[in-house]
XYZ file of C-alpha atoms in Angstrom:
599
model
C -154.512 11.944 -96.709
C -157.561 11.435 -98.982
C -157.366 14.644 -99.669
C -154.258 14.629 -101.131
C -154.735 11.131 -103.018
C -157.763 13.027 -105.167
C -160.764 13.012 -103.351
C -163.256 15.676 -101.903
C -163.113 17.166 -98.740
C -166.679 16.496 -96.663
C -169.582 18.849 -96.420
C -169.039 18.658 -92.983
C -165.590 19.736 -93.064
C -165.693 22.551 -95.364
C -169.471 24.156 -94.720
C -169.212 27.007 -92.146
C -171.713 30.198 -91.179
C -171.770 33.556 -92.913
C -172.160 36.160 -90.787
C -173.129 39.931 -91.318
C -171.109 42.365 -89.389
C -172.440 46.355 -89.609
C -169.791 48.741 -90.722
C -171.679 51.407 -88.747
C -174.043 52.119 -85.938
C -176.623 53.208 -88.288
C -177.414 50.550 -91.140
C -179.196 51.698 -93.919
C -178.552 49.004 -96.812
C -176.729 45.712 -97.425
C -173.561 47.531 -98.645
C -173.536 48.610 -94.561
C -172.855 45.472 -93.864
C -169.274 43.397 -93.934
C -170.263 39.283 -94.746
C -167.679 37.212 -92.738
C -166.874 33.541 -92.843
C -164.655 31.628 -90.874
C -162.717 28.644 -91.793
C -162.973 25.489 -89.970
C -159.916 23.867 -87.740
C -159.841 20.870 -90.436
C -160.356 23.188 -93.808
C -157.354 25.412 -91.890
C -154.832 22.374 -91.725
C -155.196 21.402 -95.652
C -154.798 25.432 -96.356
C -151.161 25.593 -94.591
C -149.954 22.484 -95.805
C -150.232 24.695 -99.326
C -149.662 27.528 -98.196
C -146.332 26.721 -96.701
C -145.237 25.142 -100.258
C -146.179 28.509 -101.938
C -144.579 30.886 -99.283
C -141.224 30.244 -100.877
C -142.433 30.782 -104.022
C -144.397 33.651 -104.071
C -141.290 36.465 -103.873
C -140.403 34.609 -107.270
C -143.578 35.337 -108.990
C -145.053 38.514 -107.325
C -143.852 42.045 -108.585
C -142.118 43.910 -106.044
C -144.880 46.480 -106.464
C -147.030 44.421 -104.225
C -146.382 43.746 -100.449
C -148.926 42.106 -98.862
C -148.464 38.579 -97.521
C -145.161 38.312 -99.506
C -142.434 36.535 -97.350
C -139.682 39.480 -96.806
C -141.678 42.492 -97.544
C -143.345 45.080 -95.454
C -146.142 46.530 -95.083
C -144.055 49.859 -94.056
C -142.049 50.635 -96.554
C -145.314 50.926 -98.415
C -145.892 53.584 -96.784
C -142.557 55.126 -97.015
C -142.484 54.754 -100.337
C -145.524 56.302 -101.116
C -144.727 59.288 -98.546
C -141.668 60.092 -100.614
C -143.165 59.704 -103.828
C -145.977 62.217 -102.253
C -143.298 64.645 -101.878
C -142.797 64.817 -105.451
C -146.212 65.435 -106.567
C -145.148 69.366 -107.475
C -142.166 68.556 -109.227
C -143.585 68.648 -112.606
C -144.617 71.293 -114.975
C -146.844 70.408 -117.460
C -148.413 68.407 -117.136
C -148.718 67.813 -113.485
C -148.593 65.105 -111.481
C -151.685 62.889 -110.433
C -151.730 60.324 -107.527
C -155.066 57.898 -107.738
C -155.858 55.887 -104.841
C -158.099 52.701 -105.701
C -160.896 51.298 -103.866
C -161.802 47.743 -104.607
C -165.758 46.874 -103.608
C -165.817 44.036 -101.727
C -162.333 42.613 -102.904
C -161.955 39.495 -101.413
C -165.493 38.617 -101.783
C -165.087 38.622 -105.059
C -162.597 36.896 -106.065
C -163.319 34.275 -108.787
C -162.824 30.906 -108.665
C -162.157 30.201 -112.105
C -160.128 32.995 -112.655
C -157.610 32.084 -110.172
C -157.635 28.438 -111.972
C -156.775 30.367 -115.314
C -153.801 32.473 -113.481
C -152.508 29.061 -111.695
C -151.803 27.684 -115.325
C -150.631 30.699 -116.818
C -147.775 30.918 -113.757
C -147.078 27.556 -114.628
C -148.299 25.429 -111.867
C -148.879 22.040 -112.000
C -152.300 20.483 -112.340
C -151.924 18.590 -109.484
C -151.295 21.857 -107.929
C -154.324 23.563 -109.521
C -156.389 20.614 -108.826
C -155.305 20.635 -105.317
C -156.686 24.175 -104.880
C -159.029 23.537 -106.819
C -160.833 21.247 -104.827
C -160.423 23.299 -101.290
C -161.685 26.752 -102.723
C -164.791 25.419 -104.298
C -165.706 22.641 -102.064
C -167.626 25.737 -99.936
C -170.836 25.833 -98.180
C -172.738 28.617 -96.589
C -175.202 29.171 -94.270
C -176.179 32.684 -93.172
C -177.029 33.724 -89.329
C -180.134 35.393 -88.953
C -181.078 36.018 -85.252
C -178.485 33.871 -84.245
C -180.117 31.148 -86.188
C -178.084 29.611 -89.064
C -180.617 29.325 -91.977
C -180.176 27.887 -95.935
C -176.667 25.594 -97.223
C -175.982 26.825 -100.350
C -172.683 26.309 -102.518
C -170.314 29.218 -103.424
C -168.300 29.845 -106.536
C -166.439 32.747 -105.326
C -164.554 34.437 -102.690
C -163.081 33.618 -99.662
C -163.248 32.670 -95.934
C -161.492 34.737 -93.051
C -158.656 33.487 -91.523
C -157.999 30.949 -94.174
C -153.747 30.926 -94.349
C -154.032 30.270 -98.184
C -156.689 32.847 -99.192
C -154.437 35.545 -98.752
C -151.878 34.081 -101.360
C -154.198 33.137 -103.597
C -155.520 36.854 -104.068
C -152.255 38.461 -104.460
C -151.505 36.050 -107.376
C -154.785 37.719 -108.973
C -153.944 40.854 -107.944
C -150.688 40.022 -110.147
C -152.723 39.886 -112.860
C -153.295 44.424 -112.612
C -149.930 44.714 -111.677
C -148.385 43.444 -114.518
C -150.949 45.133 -116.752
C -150.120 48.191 -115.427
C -146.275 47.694 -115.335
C -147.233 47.199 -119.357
C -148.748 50.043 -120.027
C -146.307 52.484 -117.880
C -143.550 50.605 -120.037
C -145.514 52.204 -123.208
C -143.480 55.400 -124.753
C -146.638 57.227 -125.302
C -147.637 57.036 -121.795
C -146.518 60.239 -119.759
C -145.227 59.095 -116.251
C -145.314 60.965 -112.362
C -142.706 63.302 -112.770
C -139.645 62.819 -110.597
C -135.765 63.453 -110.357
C -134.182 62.346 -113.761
C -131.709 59.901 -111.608
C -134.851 58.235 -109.401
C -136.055 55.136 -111.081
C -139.599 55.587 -112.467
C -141.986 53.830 -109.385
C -145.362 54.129 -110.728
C -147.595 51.608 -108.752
C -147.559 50.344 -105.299
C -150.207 47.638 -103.764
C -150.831 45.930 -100.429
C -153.094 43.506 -101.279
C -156.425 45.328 -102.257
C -154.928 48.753 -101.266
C -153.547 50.330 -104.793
C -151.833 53.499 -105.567
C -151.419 54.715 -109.295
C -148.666 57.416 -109.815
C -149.256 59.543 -113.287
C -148.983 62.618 -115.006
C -152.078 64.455 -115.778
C -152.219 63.566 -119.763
C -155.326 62.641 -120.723
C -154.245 59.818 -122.977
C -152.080 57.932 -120.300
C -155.219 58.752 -117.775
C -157.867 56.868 -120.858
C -155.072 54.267 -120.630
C -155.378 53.588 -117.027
C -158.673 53.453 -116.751
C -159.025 50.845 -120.274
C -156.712 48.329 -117.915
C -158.371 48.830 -114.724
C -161.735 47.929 -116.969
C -160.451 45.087 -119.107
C -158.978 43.793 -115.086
C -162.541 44.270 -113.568
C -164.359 42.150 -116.676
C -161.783 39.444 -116.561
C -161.002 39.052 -112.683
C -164.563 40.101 -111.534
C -163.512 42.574 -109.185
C -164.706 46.158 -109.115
C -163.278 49.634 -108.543
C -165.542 51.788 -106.077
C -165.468 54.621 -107.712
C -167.334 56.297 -104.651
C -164.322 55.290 -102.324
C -161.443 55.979 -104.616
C -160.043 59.191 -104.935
C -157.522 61.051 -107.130
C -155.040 63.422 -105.457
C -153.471 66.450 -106.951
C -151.404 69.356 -105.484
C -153.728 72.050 -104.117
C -152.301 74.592 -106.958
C -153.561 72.526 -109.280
C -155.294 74.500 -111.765
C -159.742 73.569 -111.612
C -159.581 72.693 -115.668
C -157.065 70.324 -114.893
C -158.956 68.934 -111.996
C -161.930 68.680 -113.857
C -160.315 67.015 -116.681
C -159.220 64.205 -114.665
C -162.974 63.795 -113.072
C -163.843 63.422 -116.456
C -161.504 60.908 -116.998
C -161.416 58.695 -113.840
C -164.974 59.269 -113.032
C -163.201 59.778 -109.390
C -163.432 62.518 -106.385
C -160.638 64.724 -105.860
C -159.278 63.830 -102.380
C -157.763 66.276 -99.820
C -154.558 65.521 -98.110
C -153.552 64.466 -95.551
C -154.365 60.917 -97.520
C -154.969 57.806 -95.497
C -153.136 55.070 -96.874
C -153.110 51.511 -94.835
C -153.764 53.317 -91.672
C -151.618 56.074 -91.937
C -151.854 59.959 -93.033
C -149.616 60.871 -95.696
C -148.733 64.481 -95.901
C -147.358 66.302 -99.156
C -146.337 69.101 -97.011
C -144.746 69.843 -93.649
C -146.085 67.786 -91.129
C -147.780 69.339 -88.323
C -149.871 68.458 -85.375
C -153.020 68.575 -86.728
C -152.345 65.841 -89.365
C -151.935 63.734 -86.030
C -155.261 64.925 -84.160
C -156.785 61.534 -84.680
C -153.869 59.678 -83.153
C -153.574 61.273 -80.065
C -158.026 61.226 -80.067
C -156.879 57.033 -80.357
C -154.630 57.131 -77.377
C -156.971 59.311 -75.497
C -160.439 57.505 -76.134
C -158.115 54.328 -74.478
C -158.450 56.123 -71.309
C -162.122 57.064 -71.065
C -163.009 53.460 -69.787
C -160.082 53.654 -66.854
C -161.179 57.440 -65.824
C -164.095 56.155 -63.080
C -161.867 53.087 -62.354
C -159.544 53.262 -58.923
C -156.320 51.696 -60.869
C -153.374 50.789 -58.656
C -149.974 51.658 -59.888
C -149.493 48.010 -61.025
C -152.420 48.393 -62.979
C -151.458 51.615 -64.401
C -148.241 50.130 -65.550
C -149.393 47.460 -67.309
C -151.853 49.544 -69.190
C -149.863 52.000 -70.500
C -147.573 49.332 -71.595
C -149.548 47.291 -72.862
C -152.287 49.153 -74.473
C -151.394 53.083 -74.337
C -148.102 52.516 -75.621
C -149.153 50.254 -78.200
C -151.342 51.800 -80.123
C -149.832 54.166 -81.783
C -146.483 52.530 -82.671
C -147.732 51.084 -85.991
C -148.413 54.788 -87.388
C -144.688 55.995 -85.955
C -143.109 53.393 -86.935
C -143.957 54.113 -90.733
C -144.804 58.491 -90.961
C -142.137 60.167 -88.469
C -143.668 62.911 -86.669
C -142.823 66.418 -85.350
C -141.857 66.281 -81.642
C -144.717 68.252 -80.758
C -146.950 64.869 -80.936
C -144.379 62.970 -79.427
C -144.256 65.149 -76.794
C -148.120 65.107 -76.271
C -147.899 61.757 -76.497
C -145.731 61.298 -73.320
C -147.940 63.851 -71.610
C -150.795 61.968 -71.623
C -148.679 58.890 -70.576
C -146.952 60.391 -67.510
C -150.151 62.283 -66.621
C -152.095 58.947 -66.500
C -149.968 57.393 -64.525
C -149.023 60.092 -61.955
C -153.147 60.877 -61.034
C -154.270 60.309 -57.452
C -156.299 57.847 -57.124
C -158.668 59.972 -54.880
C -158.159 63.416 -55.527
C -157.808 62.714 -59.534
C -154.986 65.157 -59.865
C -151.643 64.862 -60.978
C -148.651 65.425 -59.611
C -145.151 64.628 -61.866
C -142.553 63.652 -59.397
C -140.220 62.393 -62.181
C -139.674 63.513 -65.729
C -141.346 61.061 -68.164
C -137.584 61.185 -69.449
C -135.826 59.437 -66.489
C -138.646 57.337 -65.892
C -138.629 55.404 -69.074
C -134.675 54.674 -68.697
C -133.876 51.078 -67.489
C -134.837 49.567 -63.994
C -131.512 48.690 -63.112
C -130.586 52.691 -64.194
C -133.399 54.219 -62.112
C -135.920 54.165 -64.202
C -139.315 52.065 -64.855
C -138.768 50.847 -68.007
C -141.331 52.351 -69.868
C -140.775 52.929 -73.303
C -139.716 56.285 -74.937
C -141.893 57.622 -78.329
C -138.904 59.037 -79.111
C -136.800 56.134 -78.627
C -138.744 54.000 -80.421
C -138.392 56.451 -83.455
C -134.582 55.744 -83.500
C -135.052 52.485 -83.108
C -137.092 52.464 -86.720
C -134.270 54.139 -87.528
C -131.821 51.888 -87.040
C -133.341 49.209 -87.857
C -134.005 50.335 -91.386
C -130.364 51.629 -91.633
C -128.329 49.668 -89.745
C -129.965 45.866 -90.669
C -130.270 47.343 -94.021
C -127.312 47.952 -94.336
C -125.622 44.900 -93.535
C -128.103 43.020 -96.229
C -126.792 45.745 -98.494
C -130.301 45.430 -99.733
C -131.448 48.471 -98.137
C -134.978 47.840 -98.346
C -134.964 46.311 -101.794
C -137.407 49.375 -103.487
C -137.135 51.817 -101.139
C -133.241 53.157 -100.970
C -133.209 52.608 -104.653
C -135.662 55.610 -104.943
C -134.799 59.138 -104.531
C -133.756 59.194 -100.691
C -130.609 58.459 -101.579
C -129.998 60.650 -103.812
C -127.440 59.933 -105.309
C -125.084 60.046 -102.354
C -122.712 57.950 -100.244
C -123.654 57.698 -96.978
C -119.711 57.850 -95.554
C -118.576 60.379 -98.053
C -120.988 63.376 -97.649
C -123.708 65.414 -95.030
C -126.851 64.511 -96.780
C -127.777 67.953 -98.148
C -131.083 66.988 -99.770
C -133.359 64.054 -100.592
C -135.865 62.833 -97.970
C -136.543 63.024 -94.485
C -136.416 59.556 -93.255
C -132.610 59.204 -94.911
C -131.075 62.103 -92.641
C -132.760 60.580 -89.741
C -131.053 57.254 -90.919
C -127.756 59.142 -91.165
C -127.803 60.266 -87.623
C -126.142 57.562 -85.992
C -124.251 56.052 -89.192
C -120.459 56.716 -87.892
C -120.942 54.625 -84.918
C -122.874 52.083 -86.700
C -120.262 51.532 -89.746
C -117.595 51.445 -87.297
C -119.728 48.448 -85.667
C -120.007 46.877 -89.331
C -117.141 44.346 -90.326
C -116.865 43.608 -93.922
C -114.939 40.161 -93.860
C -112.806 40.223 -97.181
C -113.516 37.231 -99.378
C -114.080 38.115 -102.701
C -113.029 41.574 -102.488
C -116.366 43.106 -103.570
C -116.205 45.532 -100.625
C -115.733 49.296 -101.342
C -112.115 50.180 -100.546
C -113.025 54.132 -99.213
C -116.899 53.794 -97.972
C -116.644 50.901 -96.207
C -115.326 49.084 -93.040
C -113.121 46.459 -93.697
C -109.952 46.744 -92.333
C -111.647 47.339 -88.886
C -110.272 51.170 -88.745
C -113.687 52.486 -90.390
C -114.248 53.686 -94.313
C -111.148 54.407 -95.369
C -112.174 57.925 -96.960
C -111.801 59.505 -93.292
C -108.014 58.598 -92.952
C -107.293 60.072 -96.104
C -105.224 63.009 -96.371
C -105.047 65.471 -98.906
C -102.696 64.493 -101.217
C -104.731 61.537 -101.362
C -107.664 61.005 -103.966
C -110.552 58.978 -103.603
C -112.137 57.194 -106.459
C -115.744 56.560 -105.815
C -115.818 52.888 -107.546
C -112.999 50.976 -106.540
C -113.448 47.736 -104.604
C -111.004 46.182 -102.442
C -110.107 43.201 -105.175
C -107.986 45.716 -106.812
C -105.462 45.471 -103.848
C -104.980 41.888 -104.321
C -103.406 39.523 -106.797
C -102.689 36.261 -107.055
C -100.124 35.877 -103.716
C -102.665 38.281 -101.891
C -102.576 41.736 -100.484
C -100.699 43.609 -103.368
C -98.820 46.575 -100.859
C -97.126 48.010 -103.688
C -100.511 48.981 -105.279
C -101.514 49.818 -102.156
C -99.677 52.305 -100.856
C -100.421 54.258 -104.359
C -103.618 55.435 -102.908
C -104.228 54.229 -99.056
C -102.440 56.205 -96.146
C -99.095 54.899 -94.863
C -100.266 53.675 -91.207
C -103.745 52.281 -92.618
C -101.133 50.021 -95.069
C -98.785 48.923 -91.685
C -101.991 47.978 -90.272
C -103.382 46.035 -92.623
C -99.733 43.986 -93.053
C -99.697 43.586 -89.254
C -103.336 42.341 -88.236
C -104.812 41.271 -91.642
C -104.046 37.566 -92.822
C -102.961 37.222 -96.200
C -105.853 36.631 -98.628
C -106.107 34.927 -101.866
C -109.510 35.776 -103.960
C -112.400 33.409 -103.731
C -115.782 33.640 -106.171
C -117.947 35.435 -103.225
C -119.124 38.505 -102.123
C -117.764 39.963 -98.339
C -119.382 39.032 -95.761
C -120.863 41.601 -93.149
C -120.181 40.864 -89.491
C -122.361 43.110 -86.778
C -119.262 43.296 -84.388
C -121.558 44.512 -81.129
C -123.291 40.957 -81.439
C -121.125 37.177 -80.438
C -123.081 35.917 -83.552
C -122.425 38.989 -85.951
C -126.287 38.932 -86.916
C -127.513 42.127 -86.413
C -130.297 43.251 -83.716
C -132.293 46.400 -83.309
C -131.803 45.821 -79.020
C -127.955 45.515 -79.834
C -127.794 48.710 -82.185
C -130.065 50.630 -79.295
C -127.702 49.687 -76.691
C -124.365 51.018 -78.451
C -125.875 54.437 -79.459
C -128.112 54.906 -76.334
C -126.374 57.031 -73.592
C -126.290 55.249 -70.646
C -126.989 56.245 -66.918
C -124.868 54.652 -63.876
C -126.747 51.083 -63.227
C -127.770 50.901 -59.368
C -127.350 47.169 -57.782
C -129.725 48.094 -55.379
C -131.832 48.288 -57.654
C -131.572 44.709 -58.950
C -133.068 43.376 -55.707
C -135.933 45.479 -55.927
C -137.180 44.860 -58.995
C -137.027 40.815 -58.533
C -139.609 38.526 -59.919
C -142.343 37.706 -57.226
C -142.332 41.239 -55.875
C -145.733 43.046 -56.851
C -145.070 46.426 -58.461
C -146.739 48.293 -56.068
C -144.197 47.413 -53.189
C -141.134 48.030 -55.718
C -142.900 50.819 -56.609
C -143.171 52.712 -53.254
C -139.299 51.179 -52.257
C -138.211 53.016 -55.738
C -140.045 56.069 -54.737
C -138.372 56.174 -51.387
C -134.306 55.439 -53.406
C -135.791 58.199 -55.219
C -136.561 60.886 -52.618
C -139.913 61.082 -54.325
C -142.938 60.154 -51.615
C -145.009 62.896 -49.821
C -143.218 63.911 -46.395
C -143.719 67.200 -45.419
C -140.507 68.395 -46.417
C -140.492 67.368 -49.938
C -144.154 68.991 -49.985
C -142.221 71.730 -48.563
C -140.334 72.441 -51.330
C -143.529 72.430 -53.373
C -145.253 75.121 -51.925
C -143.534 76.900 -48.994
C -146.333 78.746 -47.705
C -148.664 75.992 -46.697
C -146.133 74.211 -45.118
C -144.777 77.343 -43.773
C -144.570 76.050 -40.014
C -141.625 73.910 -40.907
C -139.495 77.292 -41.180
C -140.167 77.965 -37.196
């Protein structure tokens, strides 16, 4: 509470140890090296108290162009966003299209002091805000480990500590300080923007936290332009672009005077796709396996420390759940692959845990298919690549659509296309919005748009409980794209007379025979997920209505009951199954050494 009634935190409190982690085995300089700092348990409880006052304000003041640490963003659609802004990078003729991808030296070590002071006031915080802050970012102390020794206590006037919850805030509110520069200049008429689709709004920057993509046209002036704010950022803020780490992309039939005009202008390399952005490899092109080689290296280098190791099956299980299965959901979840690397994927999964302990060969005596359905269907439970694709999926269409937010930036940009979901097969546009439209008739049936205020479309979607409206529409019937369900009601309610001007007869009969009489209220529908008692929407809830389902066993139940160890459920499963190594069953593997049994 002193704290917070003016005074100082202690030396004791705030000093911690600097330590220098290598980047890489072989360490040549001090740039090798990554300084981190940890914040004490004390300085850590001060920080959240902030932090949690600023969490609800930050999606106020931050540009959507910037993700990180933002309460209701994601770090995925990033990378959506700038995979189908990628695809675009062709689309212009002259001049062409430019993608730069910044590198920030030592970002958060950098980070001024006084220059998030200047941005607090200029966002309009208080001072007793700013002096709050104030006095927990440069109340810092250092020592540095050498040998495991800490040695000097000196005072810092800049960066930040690891792990500290309100670090991370404070640098995206000077990160704001680019964005808004750049969202300036793009905003200039003489500045020549990425070319895209006439009817997709103009997207030119996207940021998650230190991690910056620029989207531009070639033209030397808007490239000078860039460059003249990224400069006038660098003397003000005191961070600096690595120009050795940041890299400009173009499309590889990009003329070389055009490529060597923009060196000349960005003082950058020209990068090679597949580009790495926040982890993930984003393609311009069709995706094949090779763009995924290092992912399935990932998931196999996991194994290298279990090959001399005699795993039981229980130990086997819980690896590959917990660590083989793991590590490459981040990447799937956000860049969709071919089936070719989900099918590797499973490979090395089922072939892991199918080797003999002894003989260290495999032998698959299920599909990795009927394995990973259900216990309580005859499976194991393990999870499916591909199913957890869908599941992305859905939950980016279906919970998306029930916000009717649909991911605020990202269905606003070209995926769409221009096209109503309910109306039309999506003929163009990206990727990731036909896989979203794969299971959309079952899900808007499962959608319930409660009328209140009538905002609800009347043809495109669900609220009379019979689905959109468009698909009991007969011929002689028109639809009009923009008409919302408030037009069938006046000031007694449901208005049938209008009505049955446009809507079939029986959908009319059904909606004076189940639907209450409404009267108009000032507020949008309301969306009800009908699958769920709540009518909040779950990914597990959406999975289980589309999923097909195998016959559940109640057998099966018992065997799989808490207290058991796996590896006795395991061999009673394998026995339900018809799956353990009598002769006969070996038999039927490979007649002729078992050829006796035919006597």
């Amino acid at each position: 509470m002193i704290f917070f009634a003016g005074n100082s935190l202690s030396k004791s409190i705030t000093r911690t140890n600097l330590v220098l982690i290598p980047k890489k085995s072989n360490v040549q300089s001090f740039s090798d090296m990554r300084p981190i700092s940890l914040s004490s348990f004390v300085n850590k409880i001060f920080s959240s108290i902030i932090h949690d006052r600023l969490q609800d304000i930050l999606p106020k003041i931050i540009s959507s162009n910037q993700s990180g640490f933002v309460k209701g963003r994601s770090i995925i659609e990033n990378v959506l966003l700038t995979q189908e802004l990628i695809s675009y990078i062709n689309k212009r003729g002259k001049p062409s299209n430019v993608v730069i991808k910044l590198d920030m030296a030592k970002a958060y070590d950098r980070v001024s002091c006084f220059f998030l002071m200047k941005i607090l006031r200029k966002m309009g915080f208080s001072n007793k805000v700013v002096d709050l802050i104030w006095r927990l970012i440069t109340n810092n102390y250092y020592s540095v480990i050498i040998n495991g020794q800490p040695h000097g206590f000196f005072h810092s006037t800049r960066g930040v500590k690891q792990g500290d919850p309100l670090f991370p805030a404070l640098f995206i509110l000077s990160a704001e300080v680019l964005t808004r520069a750049l969202n300036a200049l793009f905003n200039n008429d003489q500045f020549i923007r990425y070319g895209m689709p006439k009817w997709s709004p103009n997207l030119k920057y996207l940021a998650y936290v230190d991690d910056t993509i620029i989207f531009s046209s070639t033209n030397e002036y808007s490239l000078k332009k860039i460059m003249s704010t990224l400069q006038k950022y660098e003397k003000q803020s005191g961070q600096k672009v690595n120009k050795e780490k940041s890299f400009y992309y173009l499309h590889q039939n990009t003329t070389r005077n055009i490529s060597e005009r923009v060196k000349q202008c960005l003082d950058m390399n020209w990068g090679d796709f597949p580009m790495t952005y926040l982890g993930c490899p984003i393609i311009h092109s069709i995706k094949r396996k090779e763009h995924f080689v290092e992912l399935i290296d990932n998931v196999k280098g996991k194994l290298q420390d279990w090959k001399g190791k005699m795993l039981p099956d229980g130990g086997k299980e819980v690896l590959i759940t917990s660590v083989l299965q793991s590590t490459p959901i981040y990447i799937l979840s956000a860049i969709f692959p071919p089936m070719c690397v989900i099918n590797e994927l499973h490979r090395i999964f089922a072939k892991f845990f199918w080797i003999n302990k002894e003989t260290r060969k495999s032998k698959h005596w299920s599909a990795w298919k009927k394995i990973c359905l259900p216990k309580q269907e005859g499976g194991l439970g393990f999870r499916s690549m591909l199913k957890f694709l869908r599941l992305c999926m859905i939950n980016f269409g279906g919970d998306s659509e029930l916000k009717r937010i649909c991911g605020p930036i990202f269905f606003e940009t070209s995926i769409v296309k221009k096209q109503i979901p309910t109306l039309m097969e999506c003929k163009g546009g990206s990727q990731v919005w036909k896989y979203m439209l794969e299971n959309r008739d079952l899900l808007e049936q499962a959608i319930w748009w409660e009328p209140k205020g009538g905002t609800s479309s009347i043809w495109f979607e669900n609220w009379t409980n019979l689905g959109p409206l468009v698909k009991h529409q007969s011929e002689g019937h028109t639809c009009h794209v923009m008409r919302d369900v408030e037009e069938f009601l006046n000031e007694e309610g449901w208005n049938y007379d209008e009505m049955q001007n446009y809507v079939a007869e029986h959908v009319v009969d059904h909606i004076r025979n189940n639907m209450s009489q409404l009267k108009l209220v000032n507020q949008g529908d309301k969306p009800w997920w009908t699958v769920t008692s709540n009518g909040k929407f779950s990914v597990k809830s959406a999975w289980e209505l589309l999923r097909v389902k195998e016959n559940v066993c109640d057998d099966l139940k018992h065997l799989w009951c808490k207290g058991i160890p796996f590896k006795f459920s395991f061999l009673a499963w394998r026995i339900w199954k018809g799956q353990v190594s009598v002769a006969q069953l070996m038999h039927s593997w490979n007649p002729k050494t078992y050829a006796c049994l035919e006597s």
